[in-house]
Amino acid sequence: MVKVPADWLARVFLTLRHSPSEESQAVAAELQPFTEKPGQRVPVPRATVLRSELALTVELEWSEDPVRRARLSEGAEQLISARLGGAGEAPVHGS
């Protein structure tokens, strides 16, 4: 399990939920239960974090908008950091 701030995870969830990719939307549905505790760090299965990383990476490859690409890249990097560090903080950023 990887502890990730629910607020930040909700941002990843929304990004994937609005994707045209059915695979990304499926990952978003998998993330949704972990977003329901605002202000808390929630344990997320490593496999779910990995699938989220991969979905963000695919979205990054497809995206042509530089702002969206930056947001996707940041999201993927933070999930990788949290997964590899286990206890690493994934920051909560305002949009």
CSV table of C-alpha atoms in Angstrom, one decimal:
chain,number,residue,atom,x,y,z
A,1,MET,CA,0.0,0.0,0.0
A,2,VAL,CA,1.1,3.5,-0.8
A,3,LYS,CA,-0.2,6.5,1.3
A,4,VAL,CA,-1.3,9.3,-0.9
A,5,PRO,CA,-3.2,12.5,0.1
A,6,ALA,CA,-6.8,12.0,-0.9
A,7,ASP,CA,-7.1,15.6,-2.1
A,8,TRP,CA,-4.2,15.1,-4.5
A,9,LEU,CA,-5.5,11.7,-5.6
A,10,ALA,CA,-8.9,13.3,-6.4
A,11,ARG,CA,-7.1,15.6,-8.9
A,12,VAL,CA,-5.6,12.5,-10.7
A,13,PHE,CA,-9.1,10.9,-10.6
A,14,LEU,CA,-10.7,13.9,-12.3
A,15,THR,CA,-7.9,14.1,-15.0
A,16,LEU,CA,-8.4,10.4,-15.8
A,17,ARG,CA,-12.2,10.5,-15.6
A,18,HIS,CA,-12.3,13.3,-18.3
A,19,SER,CA,-10.1,11.3,-20.6
A,20,PRO,CA,-11.5,10.0,-24.0
A,21,SER,CA,-9.7,6.7,-23.2
A,22,GLU,CA,-11.9,3.9,-21.8
A,23,GLU,CA,-8.8,2.5,-20.1
A,24,SER,CA,-8.1,5.8,-18.3
A,25,GLN,CA,-11.8,6.1,-17.3
A,26,ALA,CA,-11.6,2.5,-15.9
A,27,VAL,CA,-8.5,3.5,-13.8
A,28,ALA,CA,-10.4,6.6,-12.6
A,29,ALA,CA,-13.3,4.4,-11.4
A,30,GLU,CA,-10.7,2.3,-9.5
A,31,LEU,CA,-9.3,5.4,-7.8
A,32,GLN,CA,-12.7,6.9,-6.8
A,33,PRO,CA,-13.1,5.2,-3.5
A,34,PHE,CA,-9.7,6.5,-2.4
A,35,THR,CA,-10.7,10.1,-3.0
A,36,GLU,CA,-13.5,10.2,-0.5
A,37,LYS,CA,-11.5,11.2,2.6
A,38,PRO,CA,-10.4,14.9,2.0
A,39,GLY,CA,-7.5,16.1,4.0
A,40,GLN,CA,-6.3,12.6,4.8
A,41,ARG,CA,-3.5,10.4,3.5
A,42,VAL,CA,-5.1,7.2,2.3
A,43,PRO,CA,-3.5,3.8,1.6
A,44,VAL,CA,-3.8,2.9,-2.0
A,45,PRO,CA,-2.8,-0.6,-3.4
A,46,ARG,CA,0.5,-0.3,-5.3
A,47,ALA,CA,-1.1,-2.0,-8.3
A,48,THR,CA,-3.7,0.8,-8.5
A,49,VAL,CA,-1.0,3.4,-8.2
A,50,LEU,CA,1.0,1.7,-11.0
A,51,ARG,CA,-2.1,1.6,-13.3
A,52,SER,CA,-2.7,5.2,-12.6
A,53,GLU,CA,0.9,6.1,-13.5
A,54,LEU,CA,0.6,4.2,-16.7
A,55,ALA,CA,-2.8,5.8,-17.6
A,56,LEU,CA,-1.3,9.3,-17.0
A,57,THR,CA,1.7,8.5,-19.1
A,58,VAL,CA,-0.5,7.3,-22.0
A,59,GLU,CA,-2.6,10.5,-21.6
A,60,LEU,CA,0.7,12.5,-21.7
A,61,GLU,CA,1.7,10.9,-25.0
A,62,TRP,CA,-1.6,11.7,-26.6
A,63,SER,CA,-2.0,15.3,-25.3
A,64,GLU,CA,-0.9,18.2,-27.5
A,65,ASP,CA,-1.8,20.9,-25.0
A,66,PRO,CA,1.4,22.0,-23.2
A,67,VAL,CA,-0.5,23.0,-20.0
A,68,ARG,CA,-2.2,19.6,-19.8
A,69,ARG,CA,1.1,17.8,-20.6
A,70,ALA,CA,2.8,19.6,-17.7
A,71,ARG,CA,-0.1,18.6,-15.4
A,72,LEU,CA,0.0,15.0,-16.6
A,73,SER,CA,3.7,14.8,-16.3
A,74,GLU,CA,3.6,16.2,-12.7
A,75,GLY,CA,0.9,13.7,-11.8
A,76,ALA,CA,2.8,10.7,-13.1
A,77,GLU,CA,6.1,11.8,-11.4
A,78,GLN,CA,4.3,12.3,-8.1
A,79,LEU,CA,2.7,8.8,-8.3
A,80,ILE,CA,6.1,7.3,-9.1
A,81,SER,CA,7.7,9.1,-6.2
A,82,ALA,CA,5.0,8.0,-3.8
A,83,ARG,CA,5.1,4.4,-5.0
A,84,LEU,CA,8.9,4.1,-4.9
A,85,GLY,CA,9.3,6.0,-1.6
A,86,GLY,CA,6.3,4.5,0.0
A,87,ALA,CA,6.1,7.3,2.5
A,88,GLY,CA,6.9,10.1,0.2
A,89,GLU,CA,4.5,13.1,0.2
A,90,ALA,CA,2.5,13.7,-3.0
A,91,PRO,CA,1.8,17.5,-2.8
A,92,VAL,CA,-1.5,19.0,-3.1
A,93,HIS,CA,-1.4,21.9,-5.6
A,94,GLY,CA,-4.1,24.4,-6.4
A,95,SER,CA,-5.1,24.7,-10.0
